[in-house]
mmCIF file of C-alpha atoms in Angstrom:
data_model
loop_
_atom_site.group_PDB
_atom_site.id
_atom_site.type_symbol
_atom_site.label_atom_id
_atom_site.label_comp_id
_atom_site.label_asym_id
_atom_site.label_seq_id
_atom_site.Cartn_x
_atom_site.Cartn_y
_atom_site.Cartn_z
ATOM 1 C CA MET A 1 131.303 148.524 77.328
ATOM 2 C CA ILE A 2 130.277 148.838 73.667
ATOM 3 C CA GLU A 3 127.946 146.826 72.110
ATOM 4 C CA ARG A 4 129.249 145.696 69.107
ATOM 5 C CA LEU A 5 128.324 147.083 65.888
ATOM 6 C CA PRO A 6 128.357 147.239 62.055
ATOM 7 C CA PRO A 7 131.496 148.681 60.607
ATOM 8 C CA GLY A 8 129.996 151.493 59.606
ATOM 9 C CA ASN A 9 125.836 153.424 59.203
ATOM 10 C CA PRO A 10 123.462 150.718 58.786
ATOM 11 C CA ALA A 11 120.914 153.754 57.593
ATOM 12 C CA GLU A 12 123.671 153.809 54.435
ATOM 13 C CA LEU A 13 123.163 150.586 53.222
ATOM 14 C CA TYR A 14 120.787 149.893 50.094
ATOM 15 C CA LEU A 15 120.084 147.877 47.383
ATOM 16 C CA ARG A 16 120.533 147.976 43.681
ATOM 17 C CA ILE A 17 118.756 144.867 42.321
ATOM 18 C CA SER A 18 119.284 144.714 38.245
ATOM 19 C CA TYR A 19 117.847 142.280 35.866
ATOM 20 C CA THR A 20 120.223 141.595 33.040
ATOM 21 C CA ASP A 21 118.394 140.422 29.318
ATOM 22 C CA SER A 22 120.198 138.857 26.623
ATOM 23 C CA LEU A 23 117.643 139.708 24.112
ATOM 24 C CA SER A 24 118.097 136.180 23.031
ATOM 25 C CA GLY A 25 114.574 135.291 22.867
ATOM 26 C CA THR A 26 114.656 132.085 23.850
ATOM 27 C CA PRO A 27 111.072 129.922 25.667
ATOM 28 C CA HIS A 28 114.272 129.961 28.897
ATOM 29 C CA ALA A 29 114.327 132.947 29.893
ATOM 30 C CA ASP A 30 110.359 133.636 29.215
ATOM 31 C CA THR A 31 110.767 131.276 32.444
ATOM 32 C CA LEU A 32 113.320 131.982 34.114
ATOM 33 C CA GLU A 33 114.655 135.099 35.776
ATOM 34 C CA ARG A 34 117.661 136.121 37.183
ATOM 35 C CA TRP A 35 118.061 139.061 39.249
ATOM 36 C CA ASP A 36 121.149 140.492 40.742
ATOM 37 C CA VAL A 37 120.584 142.204 44.670
ATOM 38 C CA ALA A 38 124.063 145.050 45.724
ATOM 39 C CA VAL A 39 123.719 145.701 48.426
ATOM 40 C CA LEU A 40 125.722 148.704 49.347
ATOM 41 C CA HIS A 41 127.199 150.979 51.608
ATOM 42 C CA ALA A 42 126.515 155.126 50.322
ATOM 43 C CA GLN A 43 130.327 156.051 51.763
ATOM 44 C CA ASP A 44 131.698 155.456 48.551
ATOM 45 C CA ASP A 45 128.917 153.051 47.371
ATOM 46 C CA PHE A 46 131.580 149.480 48.226
ATOM 47 C CA ALA A 47 130.608 146.339 48.407
ATOM 48 C CA VAL A 48 128.815 144.493 51.735
ATOM 49 C CA GLY A 49 127.032 141.791 50.086
ATOM 50 C CA SER A 50 124.691 141.036 47.709
ATOM 51 C CA MET A 51 121.729 138.419 46.985
ATOM 52 C CA VAL A 52 120.764 136.527 43.706
ATOM 53 C CA PHE A 53 116.823 136.063 43.050
ATOM 54 C CA TYR A 54 115.169 134.445 40.332
ATOM 55 C CA ARG A 55 111.076 134.233 39.102
ATOM 56 C CA VAL A 56 109.700 131.568 37.604
ATOM 57 C CA HIS A 57 106.634 132.048 35.281
ATOM 58 C CA LEU A 58 104.571 129.487 35.086
ATOM 59 C CA ASP A 59 102.277 130.738 32.249
ATOM 60 C CA ARG A 60 105.176 131.043 29.016
ATOM 61 C CA GLY A 61 108.771 129.885 27.880
ATOM 62 C CA VAL A 62 109.899 126.024 28.762
ATOM 63 C CA HIS A 63 108.057 124.253 30.993
ATOM 64 C CA ALA A 64 109.364 125.843 34.579
ATOM 65 C CA ALA A 65 110.648 122.748 36.420
ATOM 66 C CA HIS A 66 112.826 121.698 33.441
ATOM 67 C CA ALA A 67 114.679 125.782 33.013
ATOM 68 C CA MET A 68 114.526 124.814 37.583
ATOM 69 C CA GLU A 69 116.733 122.232 36.141
ATOM 70 C CA ASP A 70 118.634 123.423 33.855
ATOM 71 C CA GLU A 71 119.471 126.737 36.165
ATOM 72 C CA SER A 72 121.431 125.118 38.867
ATOM 73 C CA GLU A 73 120.703 121.930 41.857
ATOM 74 C CA ASP A 74 120.016 124.121 44.136
ATOM 75 C CA LEU A 75 116.604 125.114 42.042
ATOM 76 C CA ALA A 76 116.037 121.725 40.676
ATOM 77 C CA GLU A 77 115.454 120.870 44.346
ATOM 78 C CA ILE A 78 113.319 123.421 44.865
ATOM 79 C CA ALA A 79 110.991 122.022 41.608
ATOM 80 C CA SER A 80 110.731 119.195 43.604
ATOM 81 C CA VAL A 81 108.860 119.964 45.789
ATOM 82 C CA ILE A 82 107.228 123.163 44.927
ATOM 83 C CA LEU A 83 106.253 122.149 41.630
ATOM 84 C CA ASP A 84 104.589 118.928 38.790
ATOM 85 C CA ALA A 85 107.087 117.439 37.257
ATOM 86 C CA GLU A 86 103.452 116.781 35.060
ATOM 87 C CA THR A 87 103.184 119.850 33.960
ATOM 88 C CA GLY A 88 105.109 122.762 35.650
ATOM 89 C CA TYR A 89 102.532 124.718 37.361
ATOM 90 C CA PHE A 90 102.731 124.232 40.617
ATOM 91 C CA THR A 91 101.220 121.196 43.037
ATOM 92 C CA ASP A 92 98.288 120.700 44.176
ATOM 93 C CA GLU A 93 99.575 120.562 48.502
ATOM 94 C CA VAL A 94 100.646 124.338 47.366
ATOM 95 C CA SER A 95 97.977 125.847 45.574
ATOM 96 C CA GLU A 96 95.871 124.743 48.324
ATOM 97 C CA ALA A 97 98.710 126.457 51.119
ATOM 98 C CA LEU A 98 98.539 129.705 49.009
ATOM 99 C CA ASP A 99 95.858 132.782 48.038
ATOM 100 C CA TYR A 100 95.788 132.956 43.896
ATOM 101 C CA VAL A 101 97.431 136.213 43.209
ATOM 102 C CA GLY A 102 99.295 135.636 40.666
ATOM 103 C CA SER A 103 101.295 132.894 38.377
ATOM 104 C CA ALA A 104 105.517 133.395 39.302
ATOM 105 C CA MET A 105 107.455 132.311 41.765
ATOM 106 C CA LEU A 106 109.808 134.500 43.662
ATOM 107 C CA VAL A 107 112.727 131.955 44.381
ATOM 108 C CA MET A 108 115.387 133.186 47.152
ATOM 109 C CA ASP A 109 118.671 131.829 46.071
ATOM 110 C CA ARG A 110 121.328 133.610 48.382
ATOM 111 C CA VAL A 111 121.661 136.727 50.664
ATOM 112 C CA THR A 112 124.697 136.424 51.719
ATOM 113 C CA LEU A 113 127.324 139.786 53.697
ATOM 114 C CA ASP A 114 130.919 140.411 54.573
ATOM 115 C CA GLU A 115 132.059 138.757 58.172
ATOM 116 C CA ALA A 116 132.234 142.074 59.476
ATOM 117 C CA TRP A 117 127.960 143.092 59.068
ATOM 118 C CA ARG A 118 127.116 139.549 60.299
ATOM 119 C CA GLY A 119 125.204 138.908 63.365
ATOM 120 C CA PHE A 120 122.910 142.354 63.252
ATOM 121 C CA GLY A 121 120.077 140.750 61.350
ATOM 122 C CA LEU A 122 120.102 143.000 58.731
ATOM 123 C CA GLY A 123 120.513 139.381 55.873
ATOM 124 C CA ALA A 124 117.214 139.614 56.653
ATOM 125 C CA VAL A 125 116.231 143.250 56.681
ATOM 126 C CA LEU A 126 117.737 143.653 52.953
ATOM 127 C CA ALA A 127 116.082 140.345 52.182
ATOM 128 C CA ILE A 128 113.058 141.435 52.951
ATOM 129 C CA GLU A 129 113.073 144.983 51.296
ATOM 130 C CA ALA A 130 113.606 142.400 47.848
ATOM 131 C CA ILE A 131 111.049 140.862 48.148
ATOM 132 C CA HIS A 132 108.957 143.539 48.509
ATOM 133 C CA ARG A 133 110.435 145.101 44.516
ATOM 134 C CA LEU A 134 109.926 141.694 43.205
ATOM 135 C CA MET A 135 107.120 139.231 44.773
ATOM 136 C CA PRO A 136 104.350 141.260 41.691
ATOM 137 C CA GLY A 137 102.589 139.349 39.403
ATOM 138 C CA CYS A 138 104.237 135.846 42.674
ATOM 139 C CA ARG A 139 102.347 133.448 44.331
ATOM 140 C CA ALA A 140 104.955 131.597 46.201
ATOM 141 C CA ILE A 141 107.528 132.966 47.938
ATOM 142 C CA VAL A 142 110.132 129.882 48.008
ATOM 143 C CA CYS A 143 113.008 129.605 50.043
ATOM 144 C CA SER A 144 115.937 126.546 50.904
ATOM 145 C CA PRO A 145 118.190 127.978 54.155
ATOM 146 C CA GLY A 146 121.410 127.016 54.189
ATOM 147 C CA ILE A 147 124.742 128.237 54.335
ATOM 148 C CA ALA A 148 126.608 130.743 51.717
ATOM 149 C CA ASP A 149 129.642 130.491 52.396
ATOM 150 C CA ILE A 150 131.808 127.568 53.549
ATOM 151 C CA ARG A 151 135.127 129.214 53.816
ATOM 152 C CA GLU A 152 135.225 129.002 57.950
ATOM 153 C CA HIS A 153 137.570 125.718 58.938
ATOM 154 C CA ARG A 154 134.904 125.464 61.721
ATOM 155 C CA LEU A 155 131.260 125.191 58.997
ATOM 156 C CA ARG A 156 133.650 121.231 57.924
ATOM 157 C CA GLU A 157 132.054 120.058 61.370
ATOM 158 C CA ARG A 158 128.458 118.237 60.992
ATOM 159 C CA ALA A 159 127.266 118.922 63.675
ATOM 160 C CA GLU A 160 128.397 122.871 63.544
ATOM 161 C CA TRP A 161 126.998 123.370 59.582
ATOM 162 C CA ASP A 162 124.233 121.443 60.816
ATOM 163 C CA ARG A 163 123.645 124.138 63.478
ATOM 164 C CA VAL A 164 124.282 126.954 61.859
ATOM 165 C CA THR A 165 120.948 125.493 58.818
ATOM 166 C CA ARG A 166 119.209 125.835 62.155
ATOM 167 C CA LYS A 167 119.782 128.973 63.385
ATOM 168 C CA ILE A 168 119.403 130.467 59.456
ATOM 169 C CA ALA A 169 116.168 128.641 58.606
ATOM 170 C CA ARG A 170 114.252 129.999 61.639
ATOM 171 C CA GLY A 171 115.460 133.709 61.044
ATOM 172 C CA TRP A 172 113.408 132.954 57.772
ATOM 173 C CA GLU A 173 111.136 131.511 59.606
ATOM 174 C CA SER A 174 110.742 134.758 62.034
ATOM 175 C CA VAL A 175 109.098 137.047 58.869
ATOM 176 C CA GLY A 176 106.907 134.473 57.628
ATOM 177 C CA PHE A 177 108.132 131.456 55.544
ATOM 178 C CA ARG A 178 106.999 127.608 56.955
ATOM 179 C CA ARG A 179 109.214 124.059 55.948
ATOM 180 C CA HIS A 180 106.847 122.655 53.692
ATOM 181 C CA ARG A 181 108.694 119.482 52.585
ATOM 182 C CA ASP A 182 111.767 118.740 52.658
ATOM 183 C CA HIS A 183 114.560 121.501 53.260
ATOM 184 C CA VAL A 184 111.559 123.921 51.283
ATOM 185 C CA PHE A 185 110.270 127.254 52.884
ATOM 186 C CA LEU A 186 107.268 128.473 51.763
ATOM 187 C CA LEU A 187 105.948 131.881 52.288
ATOM 188 C CA SER A 188 102.562 134.008 50.615
ATOM 189 C CA PRO A 189 102.945 137.339 49.258
ATOM 190 C CA THR A 190 99.525 137.897 51.226
ATOM 191 C CA SER A 191 100.716 136.420 54.772
ATOM 192 C CA LEU A 192 100.617 139.555 56.914
ATOM 193 C CA VAL A 193 103.133 137.827 58.859
ATOM 194 C CA LEU A 194 105.344 139.108 56.615
ATOM 195 C CA GLU A 195 104.221 142.402 56.807
ATOM 196 C CA GLU A 196 103.735 143.303 60.409
ATOM 197 C CA GLN A 197 107.752 141.388 59.989
ATOM 198 C CA ARG A 198 108.821 144.690 57.690
ATOM 199 C CA ASP A 199 107.766 147.447 60.641
ATOM 200 C CA VAL A 200 109.997 145.041 63.091
ATOM 201 C CA LEU A 201 112.805 144.151 61.125
ATOM 202 C CA ARG A 202 112.790 148.320 60.098
ATOM 203 C CA GLY A 203 112.509 149.258 63.303
ATOM 204 C CA THR A 204 115.691 148.117 64.744
ATOM 205 C CA ALA A 205 117.634 148.186 62.015
ATOM 206 C CA ALA A 206 117.120 151.521 62.349
ATOM 207 C CA GLY A 207 117.406 151.338 66.346
ATOM 208 C CA LEU A 208 120.639 149.821 65.149
ATOM 209 C CA ALA A 209 121.382 152.811 63.690
ATOM 210 C CA ALA A 210 120.822 155.010 66.316
ATOM 211 C CA SER A 211 123.197 153.004 68.195
ATOM 212 C CA TRP A 212 125.731 153.298 65.393
ATOM 213 C CA LYS A 213 125.560 157.101 65.725
ATOM 214 C CA ALA A 214 125.699 157.869 69.028
ATOM 215 C CA ALA A 215 128.429 155.002 69.191
ATOM 216 C CA ASP A 216 130.600 156.964 66.281
ATOM 217 C CA ARG A 217 130.133 160.806 67.435
ATOM 218 C CA LEU A 218 131.159 159.602 70.884
ATOM 219 C CA ALA A 219 134.440 157.953 69.650
ATOM 220 C CA GLY A 220 135.017 161.932 67.557
ATOM 221 C CA GLU A 221 135.234 163.886 71.129
ATOM 222 C CA CYS A 222 136.946 161.163 72.339
ATOM 223 C CA ALA A 223 139.930 161.750 69.974
ATOM 224 C CA GLN A 224 139.416 165.857 70.063
#
């Protein structure tokens, strides 16, 4: 029996990371940058998922917490936990948990994959690669694990919702995120776990790609 595999070779997935600058020159834009990440497959360049990150600059533009509150409720929740309401900088508690390697904060806001590509651990593989591209100059990487796609009827049940949310949280914990407070998770860019898990996840993806190629080759031989 052939194990379930993704609909395409995962080795042919790639990321397109983009930032749109409106050139408005507003203090808000200087503080909050939205980075969109398209997850694409090399075959016909079709999209199989997307990610959204925010780089939050605490030392320029407007009060960082206010900028996050204006952007979305999810960012406002993170700001209320991570940033000091008066200064807009990291709270003392957060500062003590982080090495001083930068002044900005990277927020992983959303990671989604098409349903056919889920269940293989690829979300973490892709997210960790995007994080490595976007984290230079950041002192903290933050996320609030949750469900982005609520179209499935089963997720309308609270117990199932909680189960899936816990599963997502465990996935991010495996790459080094740690629960800070409430539903907000924190990761230092200098974390050894982050670098170690990047190598582990790359190996997992390579193994999945090898399985996919073997199955594709077998299917081709059977069709002849």
